[in-house]
Coordinates of C-alpha atoms and ligand atoms in Angstrom, one line a residue:
M1 CA -8.9 18.9 35.2
V2 CA -11.9 18.4 37.5
R3 CA -12.4 15.1 39.1
T4 CA -15.3 13.9 41.1
R5 CA -15.6 10.8 43.3
L6 CA -18.6 9.4 45.1
N7 CA -18.1 8.5 48.7
L8 CA -18.6 4.7 48.8
S9 CA -19.9 4.7 52.4
Y10 CA -23.1 6.5 51.3
S11 CA -26.3 4.5 51.2
M12 CA -27.5 3.5 47.8
A13 CA -30.3 6.0 47.9
T14 CA -27.9 8.8 48.7
A15 CA -25.5 7.6 46.1
T16 CA -28.3 7.6 43.5
A17 CA -29.3 11.1 44.5
V18 CA -25.7 12.3 44.4
G19 CA -25.2 10.5 41.1
F20 CA -28.3 12.4 39.8
L21 CA -26.9 15.7 41.1
A22 CA -23.5 15.0 39.7
S23 CA -24.9 14.3 36.3
C24 CA -27.0 17.5 36.6
S25 CA -23.9 19.5 37.4
N26 CA -22.1 17.7 34.5
L27 CA -24.9 18.7 32.2
Q28 CA -24.9 22.3 33.5
K29 CA -21.1 22.4 33.1
A30 CA -21.3 21.0 29.6
E31 CA -24.1 23.5 28.7
N32 CA -21.7 26.4 29.4
H33 CA -19.0 24.7 27.3
P34 CA -18.5 25.1 23.5
H35 CA -20.5 22.3 21.8
Y36 CA -17.8 20.6 19.9
N37 CA -18.8 17.5 17.9
I38 CA -16.5 14.5 17.7
V39 CA -16.2 12.4 14.5
Y40 CA -13.9 9.5 15.3
I41 CA -12.9 7.4 12.4
M42 CA -11.1 4.1 13.2
T43 CA -9.9 1.5 10.8
D44 CA -8.7 -2.0 11.4
D45 CA -5.1 -2.9 10.9
H46 CA -4.1 0.3 9.1
C47 CA -0.5 1.1 9.7
A48 CA 1.3 4.4 9.3
Q49 CA 3.6 2.9 6.6
M50 CA 0.5 3.0 4.3
M51 CA -0.5 6.6 4.8
S52 CA 1.4 9.2 2.8
C53 CA 1.2 11.8 5.6
Y54 CA 3.4 9.4 7.6
D55 CA 5.4 7.6 5.0
S56 CA 5.9 8.5 1.4
R57 CA 7.4 5.2 0.2
Y58 CA 4.3 3.3 -0.9
M59 CA 1.0 5.0 -1.6
E60 CA -0.9 8.3 -1.7
T61 CA -3.7 8.9 0.8
P62 CA -4.8 12.5 -0.1
N63 CA -7.9 12.6 2.1
L64 CA -6.1 11.3 5.2
D65 CA -3.4 13.8 4.4
R66 CA -6.0 16.6 4.4
I67 CA -6.7 15.8 8.1
A68 CA -3.0 15.9 9.0
A69 CA -2.3 19.0 6.9
D70 CA -5.2 21.0 8.4
G71 CA -4.5 19.7 11.9
V72 CA -2.0 17.6 13.8
R73 CA -0.1 14.4 13.4
F74 CA 1.0 12.4 16.4
T75 CA 4.4 10.9 15.8
Q76 CA 4.6 8.8 18.9
S77 CA 1.2 7.2 19.0
F78 CA 0.7 3.7 20.5
V79 CA -1.8 1.1 21.6
A80 CA -1.9 -0.8 24.9
N81 CA -2.7 -4.3 23.5
S82 CA -2.2 -4.7 19.7
L83 CA -5.4 -6.6 18.8
S84 CA -8.9 -5.7 17.6
G85 CA -11.3 -6.3 20.6
P86 CA -8.8 -5.4 23.3
S87 CA -7.8 -2.2 21.6
R88 CA -11.4 -1.2 21.1
A89 CA -12.1 -1.9 24.8
C90 CA -9.1 0.3 25.8
M91 CA -10.3 3.1 23.6
L92 CA -13.9 3.0 24.9
T93 CA -13.0 2.8 28.6
G94 CA -9.7 4.8 28.8
K95 CA -8.3 1.8 30.6
H96 CA -5.7 -0.9 30.1
S97 CA -7.0 -4.5 29.4
C98 CA -6.4 -5.5 33.0
A99 CA -8.9 -2.9 34.1
N100 CA -11.6 -3.3 31.4
K101 CA -11.2 -7.1 31.4
F102 CA -11.3 -7.5 27.7
Y103 CA -8.0 -9.3 27.3
D104 CA -8.3 -11.2 24.0
N105 CA -10.6 -11.9 21.0
T106 CA -11.0 -15.6 21.7
T107 CA -12.3 -15.9 25.3
C108 CA -13.7 -12.4 26.3
V109 CA -17.1 -10.8 26.2
F110 CA -17.1 -7.1 26.8
D111 CA -19.0 -6.2 30.0
G112 CA -21.2 -3.5 28.5
S113 CA -22.4 -2.4 32.0
Q114 CA -19.1 -0.7 32.7
Q115 CA -18.2 2.9 32.3
T116 CA -17.3 4.0 28.8
F117 CA -16.7 7.5 27.3
P118 CA -19.9 7.4 25.1
K119 CA -22.0 6.9 28.3
L120 CA -20.3 9.8 30.0
L121 CA -20.8 11.9 26.9
Q122 CA -24.5 11.1 26.9
K123 CA -24.6 12.4 30.5
A124 CA -23.0 15.6 29.4
G125 CA -25.8 16.1 26.8
Y126 CA -24.2 14.5 23.8
Q127 CA -25.9 12.4 21.2
T128 CA -23.8 9.3 20.5
A129 CA -23.7 7.0 17.5
L130 CA -21.7 4.0 16.3
V131 CA -21.5 2.6 12.8
G132 CA -19.4 -0.4 11.6
K133 CA -17.2 -2.9 13.2
W134 CA -17.7 -3.4 17.0
H135 CA -16.1 -6.8 17.7
L136 CA -16.7 -6.9 21.4
E137 CA -19.1 -9.9 21.5
S138 CA -21.8 -8.2 23.6
L139 CA -24.1 -5.6 22.0
P140 CA -23.1 -1.9 22.1
T141 CA -24.2 0.2 25.1
G142 CA -23.9 3.9 25.6
F143 CA -25.1 4.8 22.0
D144 CA -28.3 6.6 21.1
Y145 CA -27.9 4.9 17.7
W146 CA -25.8 2.0 16.5
K147 CA -25.6 -0.3 13.5
I148 CA -22.8 -2.8 13.5
V149 CA -21.4 -5.6 11.5
P150 CA -21.3 -9.0 13.1
G151 CA -17.8 -10.1 14.2
Q152 CA -15.2 -9.1 11.6
G153 CA -17.8 -8.2 8.9
D154 CA -17.7 -9.0 5.2
Y155 CA -16.2 -6.9 2.5
Y156 CA -19.0 -7.7 0.0
N157 CA -22.7 -7.4 0.6
P158 CA -22.2 -7.4 4.4
D159 CA -24.8 -8.0 7.1
F160 CA -25.5 -5.3 9.6
I161 CA -27.0 -5.9 13.1
T162 CA -29.5 -3.1 13.8
Q163 CA -30.5 -1.6 17.1
D164 CA -33.8 -3.4 17.1
N165 CA -31.8 -6.6 16.8
D166 CA -32.5 -7.3 13.2
T167 CA -29.9 -8.5 10.7
V168 CA -30.0 -6.8 7.3
R169 CA -27.8 -7.4 4.3
E170 CA -26.8 -4.4 2.3
R171 CA -25.6 -4.6 -1.3
G172 CA -22.2 -3.1 -2.0
Y173 CA -18.7 -2.8 -0.7
I174 CA -18.4 -2.4 3.1
T175 CA -16.3 0.7 3.3
N176 CA -18.8 2.6 1.1
L177 CA -21.7 1.2 3.1
I178 CA -20.3 2.1 6.5
T179 CA -19.7 5.6 5.3
D180 CA -23.2 5.8 3.7
N181 CA -24.7 4.8 7.1
A182 CA -22.6 7.3 9.0
I183 CA -23.6 10.2 6.7
D184 CA -27.2 9.0 6.8
W185 CA -27.1 9.3 10.6
M186 CA -25.6 12.8 10.6
E187 CA -28.0 14.0 7.9
N188 CA -31.3 12.3 8.8
R189 CA -31.3 10.7 12.2
R190 CA -29.6 12.8 14.7
D191 CA -31.1 15.5 16.9
A192 CA -29.5 18.6 15.4
S193 CA -30.0 20.6 18.6
K194 CA -27.4 18.5 20.5
P195 CA -23.7 18.1 20.1
F196 CA -22.8 14.7 18.8
C197 CA -20.1 12.0 18.9
L198 CA -20.1 9.7 16.0
L199 CA -17.8 6.6 15.8
I200 CA -17.2 5.3 12.3
H201 CA -15.5 2.0 12.7
H202 CA -14.3 0.4 9.4
K203 CA -13.7 -3.2 8.7
A204 CA -11.0 -2.2 6.2
I205 CA -8.0 -2.8 6.1
H206 CA -8.4 -6.1 7.8
R207 CA -7.3 -9.4 6.4
S208 CA -8.0 -10.7 3.7
W209 CA -7.7 -7.2 2.0
M210 CA -10.4 -7.6 -0.6
S211 CA -10.5 -4.6 -2.9
D212 CA -13.7 -3.0 -4.2
T213 CA -14.1 -4.0 -7.9
C214 CA -13.5 -0.4 -9.1
N215 CA -10.0 -0.5 -7.6
L216 CA -8.9 -4.0 -8.7
N217 CA -6.6 -2.7 -11.4
L218 CA -4.7 -0.2 -9.3
Y219 CA -1.0 -0.5 -8.3
E220 CA -0.5 -3.5 -10.5
D221 CA 2.4 -1.8 -12.4
K222 CA 4.2 -1.2 -9.1
T223 CA 7.0 -3.3 -7.5
F224 CA 7.8 -2.6 -3.9
P225 CA 11.2 -2.9 -2.3
L226 CA 11.4 -5.6 0.4
P227 CA 11.9 -4.3 3.9
D228 CA 15.6 -4.7 4.9
N229 CA 14.6 -7.3 7.6
F230 CA 12.2 -9.3 5.4
Y231 CA 14.5 -12.3 5.8
D232 CA 15.0 -11.8 9.6
N233 CA 16.3 -15.0 11.2
Y234 CA 15.1 -13.9 14.7
E235 CA 18.4 -14.5 16.3
G236 CA 18.3 -13.8 20.1
R237 CA 14.5 -13.5 20.0
L238 CA 12.7 -16.7 21.0
A239 CA 9.1 -15.5 20.7
A240 CA 9.7 -13.9 17.4
A241 CA 11.0 -17.2 16.1
A242 CA 7.9 -19.0 17.3
Q243 CA 5.2 -16.9 15.6
E244 CA 3.0 -18.0 12.7
M245 CA 2.5 -14.8 10.8
S246 CA 5.2 -14.9 8.2
V247 CA 4.5 -13.8 4.6
A248 CA 6.5 -16.7 3.3
K249 CA 5.1 -19.5 5.5
D250 CA 1.7 -18.4 6.8
L251 CA 0.1 -16.1 4.2
D252 CA -2.4 -18.4 2.5
V253 CA -2.2 -18.2 -1.3
I254 CA -5.9 -18.7 -1.8
Y255 CA -7.6 -17.0 1.2
D256 CA -5.1 -14.1 1.5
L257 CA -3.9 -13.8 -2.1
K258 CA -7.0 -15.0 -4.0
M259 CA -5.2 -17.7 -6.1
F260 CA -8.3 -19.9 -6.1
R261 CA -8.5 -23.0 -8.3
E262 CA -10.9 -25.9 -7.6
D263 CA -8.1 -28.4 -7.9
K264 CA -5.8 -26.6 -5.4
E265 CA -6.1 -27.0 -1.6
T266 CA -5.0 -24.6 1.2
P267 CA -6.0 -24.6 4.9
L268 CA -8.2 -21.5 4.3
K269 CA -9.8 -22.4 0.9
S270 CA -13.3 -22.8 2.3
A271 CA -13.2 -19.4 4.0
Y272 CA -12.2 -17.8 0.7
K273 CA -15.2 -19.6 -1.0
Y274 CA -17.5 -18.2 1.7
Y275 CA -16.3 -14.6 1.1
T276 CA -16.4 -14.7 -2.6
G277 CA -19.7 -16.6 -2.4
R278 CA -21.3 -13.4 -1.0
M279 CA -20.7 -11.5 -4.2
D280 CA -23.4 -11.0 -6.7
K281 CA -23.0 -11.9 -10.4
E282 CA -21.7 -8.6 -11.4
Q283 CA -19.2 -8.3 -8.6
K284 CA -18.0 -11.9 -9.1
A285 CA -17.6 -11.3 -12.9
A286 CA -15.4 -8.2 -12.3
W287 CA -13.4 -10.2 -9.6
D288 CA -12.8 -13.2 -11.9
K289 CA -12.0 -11.0 -14.9
F290 CA -9.2 -9.4 -12.9
Y291 CA -7.9 -12.5 -11.0
N292 CA -8.2 -15.3 -13.5
P293 CA -5.1 -14.3 -15.6
I294 CA -3.1 -13.8 -12.5
I295 CA -4.1 -17.2 -11.1
E296 CA -3.2 -18.9 -14.4
D297 CA 0.2 -17.3 -14.5
F298 CA 0.8 -18.1 -10.8
Y299 CA 0.3 -21.8 -11.1
Q300 CA 2.1 -22.0 -14.4
R301 CA 5.2 -20.5 -12.9
N302 CA 5.3 -22.9 -9.9
L303 CA 7.4 -20.5 -7.8
Q304 CA 9.3 -21.9 -4.8
G305 CA 11.4 -20.6 -1.9
K306 CA 12.4 -16.9 -2.0
E307 CA 10.8 -16.4 -5.4
L308 CA 7.5 -17.5 -3.9
A309 CA 7.9 -15.4 -0.8
E310 CA 8.7 -12.3 -2.8
W311 CA 5.8 -12.9 -5.1
K312 CA 3.5 -13.2 -2.1
F313 CA 4.9 -10.0 -0.6
Q314 CA 4.1 -8.0 -3.8
R315 CA 0.5 -9.3 -4.0
Y316 CA 0.0 -8.6 -0.3
M317 CA 1.1 -5.0 -0.8
R318 CA -1.1 -4.4 -3.8
D319 CA -4.2 -5.9 -2.2
Y320 CA -3.7 -4.0 1.0
M321 CA -3.2 -0.7 -0.9
K322 CA -6.3 -1.2 -3.0
T323 CA -8.3 -1.6 0.3
V324 CA -6.8 1.5 1.7
K325 CA -7.7 3.4 -1.5
S326 CA -11.4 2.9 -0.8
L327 CA -10.9 3.9 2.8
D328 CA -9.2 7.1 1.8
D329 CA -11.9 8.0 -0.7
N330 CA -14.6 7.4 2.0
V331 CA -12.8 9.5 4.6
G332 CA -12.9 12.2 1.9
R333 CA -16.6 11.8 1.6
V334 CA -17.0 12.4 5.4
L335 CA -14.7 15.5 5.3
D336 CA -16.7 16.9 2.3
Y337 CA -20.0 16.3 4.1
L338 CA -18.8 18.1 7.3
K339 CA -17.6 21.0 5.2
E340 CA -20.7 21.2 3.1
K341 CA -22.8 21.3 6.3
G342 CA -20.7 24.0 7.9
L343 CA -19.6 21.6 10.7
L344 CA -15.9 21.7 10.3
D345 CA -15.3 24.6 12.7
N346 CA -16.9 23.0 15.7
T347 CA -15.9 19.3 15.1
L348 CA -12.9 17.4 16.2
I349 CA -12.1 14.8 13.5
V350 CA -9.9 11.9 14.6
Y351 CA -8.4 9.3 12.4
T352 CA -6.7 6.3 13.8
S353 CA -6.5 2.5 13.6
D354 CA -7.1 -0.2 16.2
Q355 CA -3.3 -0.9 15.9
G356 CA -0.4 -0.9 13.5
F357 CA 0.5 -3.7 11.1
Y358 CA 3.5 -5.4 9.5
M359 CA 4.1 -4.8 5.8
G360 CA 6.7 -7.4 5.5
E361 CA 9.0 -6.1 8.3
H362 CA 10.6 -9.1 10.1
G363 CA 9.0 -11.1 7.2
W364 CA 5.5 -10.6 8.7
F365 CA 1.9 -9.6 8.2
D366 CA -0.5 -9.2 11.2
K367 CA 0.2 -7.4 14.5
R368 CA 0.2 -8.5 18.3
F369 CA 3.9 -8.0 19.1
M370 CA 5.1 -5.0 21.2
Y371 CA 7.6 -4.3 18.5
E372 CA 7.3 -0.9 16.9
E373 CA 5.2 -1.6 13.7
S374 CA 2.3 -3.1 15.7
M375 CA 2.5 -1.2 19.0
R376 CA 2.3 2.0 17.0
T377 CA -0.9 3.2 15.5
P378 CA -1.5 6.2 13.2
L379 CA -3.2 9.2 14.9
I380 CA -4.1 12.4 13.1
M381 CA -6.7 15.0 14.1
R382 CA -8.4 18.0 12.6
L383 CA -9.1 20.4 15.4
P384 CA -12.1 22.6 16.0
K385 CA -11.8 26.4 15.9
G386 CA -10.0 27.8 18.8
F387 CA -7.4 25.0 18.9
D388 CA -4.5 26.5 17.1
R389 CA -2.0 23.7 17.3
R390 CA -0.8 22.5 13.9
G391 CA 1.9 20.1 12.7
D392 CA 3.6 17.3 14.7
I393 CA 3.0 16.3 18.3
S394 CA 5.8 14.2 19.6
E395 CA 4.8 13.4 23.1
M396 CA 4.1 9.7 23.7
V397 CA 0.4 9.0 23.6
Q398 CA -1.7 5.8 23.8
N399 CA -5.2 4.7 22.9
I400 CA -6.3 4.9 26.5
D401 CA -5.9 8.7 26.2
Y402 CA -8.8 9.1 23.7
A403 CA -11.6 8.7 26.3
P404 CA -10.4 11.5 28.6
T405 CA -9.6 13.7 25.6
F406 CA -13.2 13.5 24.4
L407 CA -14.6 14.0 27.9
E408 CA -12.5 17.1 28.4
L409 CA -13.4 18.5 25.0
A410 CA -17.1 18.0 25.9
G411 CA -16.7 19.8 29.2
A412 CA -17.4 16.6 31.2
D413 CA -15.6 15.4 34.3
I414 CA -12.9 12.8 33.9
P415 CA -13.5 10.0 36.4
D416 CA -10.6 9.1 38.6
D417 CA -10.5 5.5 37.5
I418 CA -9.7 6.4 33.9
Q419 CA -6.1 5.5 33.3
G420 CA -5.4 7.5 30.2
V421 CA -4.5 11.2 30.1
S422 CA -6.4 13.9 28.2
L423 CA -4.5 15.1 25.1
V424 CA -6.3 18.5 25.2
P425 CA -3.3 20.3 26.6
L426 CA -1.2 19.0 23.7
L427 CA -3.9 20.1 21.2
K428 CA -3.7 23.6 22.8
G429 CA 0.0 23.7 22.1
K430 CA 1.2 23.0 25.6
H431 CA 4.1 20.7 26.5
P432 CA 3.3 19.6 30.0
E433 CA 6.5 19.0 31.9
N434 CA 5.1 16.0 33.8
W435 CA 3.9 14.2 30.6
R436 CA 4.4 10.5 30.8
K437 CA 8.0 9.2 30.3
S438 CA 7.0 5.6 29.7
L439 CA 4.2 3.5 28.2
Y440 CA 2.8 0.2 29.4
Y441 CA 1.8 -2.7 27.1
H442 CA 0.3 -6.1 27.7
F443 CA -0.7 -8.8 25.1
Y444 CA -2.6 -11.9 26.3
E445 CA -4.0 -13.8 23.3
Y446 CA -2.0 -17.1 23.4
P447 CA -2.2 -19.9 22.4
A448 CA -4.1 -18.6 19.4
E449 CA -3.9 -17.9 15.7
H450 CA -0.4 -16.6 14.8
M451 CA 1.0 -17.9 18.0
V452 CA 2.5 -14.7 19.5
K453 CA 3.4 -15.5 23.1
R454 CA 2.0 -13.5 26.0
H455 CA 4.1 -10.5 26.9
Y456 CA 4.1 -7.3 28.8
G457 CA 6.6 -4.5 28.7
I458 CA 7.6 -0.9 28.9
R459 CA 8.6 1.6 26.3
T460 CA 10.4 4.9 27.0
E461 CA 11.6 7.4 24.4
R462 CA 14.8 5.4 24.0
Y463 CA 14.4 1.9 25.2
K464 CA 12.0 -1.0 25.1
L465 CA 12.0 -3.8 27.6
I466 CA 9.7 -6.8 27.0
H467 CA 9.0 -9.9 29.1
F468 CA 7.5 -12.9 27.2
Y469 CA 5.9 -15.2 29.8
N470 CA 3.5 -18.1 30.2
D471 CA 5.1 -21.1 28.5
I472 CA 8.4 -19.1 28.1
D473 CA 10.4 -16.8 30.3
S474 CA 12.3 -14.6 28.0
W475 CA 13.3 -10.9 28.2
E476 CA 14.2 -8.5 25.4
L477 CA 15.8 -5.1 25.5
Y478 CA 16.1 -2.7 22.5
D479 CA 17.9 0.6 22.1
L480 CA 15.4 2.3 19.8
Q481 CA 17.8 5.0 18.9
A482 CA 20.6 2.7 17.7
D483 CA 18.3 -0.1 16.5
P484 CA 14.9 1.3 15.5
T485 CA 13.9 -2.0 13.7
E486 CA 14.5 -4.0 16.9
M487 CA 16.9 -6.6 15.5
R488 CA 19.4 -6.8 18.4
N489 CA 18.2 -8.0 21.7
L490 CA 20.6 -6.4 24.2
Y491 CA 19.1 -8.2 27.3
G492 CA 21.8 -10.0 29.3
Q493 CA 24.7 -7.8 28.0
L494 CA 26.7 -6.6 31.0
E495 CA 26.9 -2.9 29.9
Y496 CA 23.1 -2.7 29.8
E497 CA 22.5 -4.0 33.3
P498 CA 22.0 -0.5 34.8
V499 CA 19.5 0.3 32.1
V500 CA 17.6 -3.0 32.6
K501 CA 17.5 -2.4 36.4
K502 CA 15.9 1.0 36.0
L503 CA 13.4 -0.2 33.4
K504 CA 12.3 -3.1 35.5
E505 CA 11.7 -0.7 38.4
E506 CA 9.7 1.6 36.2
L507 CA 7.8 -1.4 34.7
L508 CA 6.8 -2.6 38.1
K509 CA 5.7 0.9 39.0
L510 CA 3.4 1.0 35.9
Q511 CA 2.0 -2.5 36.7
E512 CA 1.2 -1.3 40.2
Q513 CA -0.3 2.0 38.9
Y514 CA -2.5 0.2 36.5
N515 CA -3.2 -2.6 39.0
D516 CA -2.2 -5.4 36.6
P517 CA -2.4 -8.6 38.6
V518 CA 0.0 -10.3 36.1
R519 CA 3.3 -8.6 37.0
F520 CA 7.0 -8.9 37.0
S521 CA 8.3 -10.4 40.2
P522 CA 11.7 -8.9 41.4
E523 CA 12.1 -11.8 43.9
R524 CA 11.8 -14.4 41.2
D525 CA 14.0 -12.4 38.9
R526 CA 16.8 -12.5 41.4
E527 CA 16.7 -16.3 41.7
Ligands
LIG1 CA1 -7.1 -4.9 14.1

């Protein structure tokens, strides 16, 4: 891997000239490099449990499975901060939150003047485009073309913000519309003489999991087994006990589960009215036709306690799956388009999510925690010709690795300050001996919705050590081999003291390496 660095003692004029020369040489280098395109499809909150190429228990996702079957599946894929905006910022910059400064969704605005991989790809001669969810508060930079949804976006008849700063409403279902726009860019708008990088960022599968009308009737005859730890009592895990993301307590029967009746009140009723208020007559008629009998039955039964919790779980699963179904169909449309245009051989196709999600594990929906279900994210790739690797890749990878991967694939230099590591050697079938042995994680958004306390931690192949801090000072240790669902906090047990000592040393090393100013203090720890 080639790295370049400007000498900071140069005058600005020299630096500008050197910068120009560096980008010329970048371009020259890229010109002699195979022109691989990159199609990066990222969903929101789509966990591996709900993809049949990862998990066969729940639903079929034949189009996503095509990507994995023709390419590779990462079995140890993780994010650096399990939340929408921060995860997107990590992906774009190849840096942890402490370096890209987008810590949380509630207080941060992404500094669009900073280095991102789309900007570096432009310098290497690529045409770059972004369609769909952005969620970084500032407008996109580094894209020749972009069209984004404001904030979280709406499932029905969504607004799009266009590059000339107009807002347009498009009729239809968002997953179809984002795909239509992505294909339209590839077909009609791009400069076909240049390699391209297209980011397709879906709103799906985000809360509140609103199905397209054509999929409403799916999965209704299915009943799903509860996860073994659905009734977790969070013993020995203070932060887990303090969250507000439980299916039983926090999933709103109207907003989340669509049990709307004028005479019933829930905290999020008005939000539900807003979302369904966007539907046109035809969409609303199909929606009501499906939901009205379920609503009537629900209020008539007056479920309580465990019966209510389990009813909520079943509805949650069905709504989520219907939303995934549209996504899978639309991924199929993109694959078919690339095939039809003869682009498959020279295109890297990536499918991932901004993080994982809980499907009732620990009794939860949502994400945020460093526990496995939400620290993990699915990652599958279809590789261009010349990359012969197929099947599973089991090295630990993180979303900060995508930026350097795309740069190396494009033949561009990887700047020194990028914290991720290129996955290209893995895609070529190599198993680098010095591959990372541990991953760093840091979640900041607290106090905020769902009330998951701030924490950082380290994950190795076998262990996970987490420190919850801020208004709490609580450590957790898991042996992932013996306890993969993280139910037994081993921190403080005498026999694990040597393991904890080593993990804390490694944790501090990572915090120093990534220059995280919020870090574990060995001095305070000894007090
Ligand atoms: Ca998300």
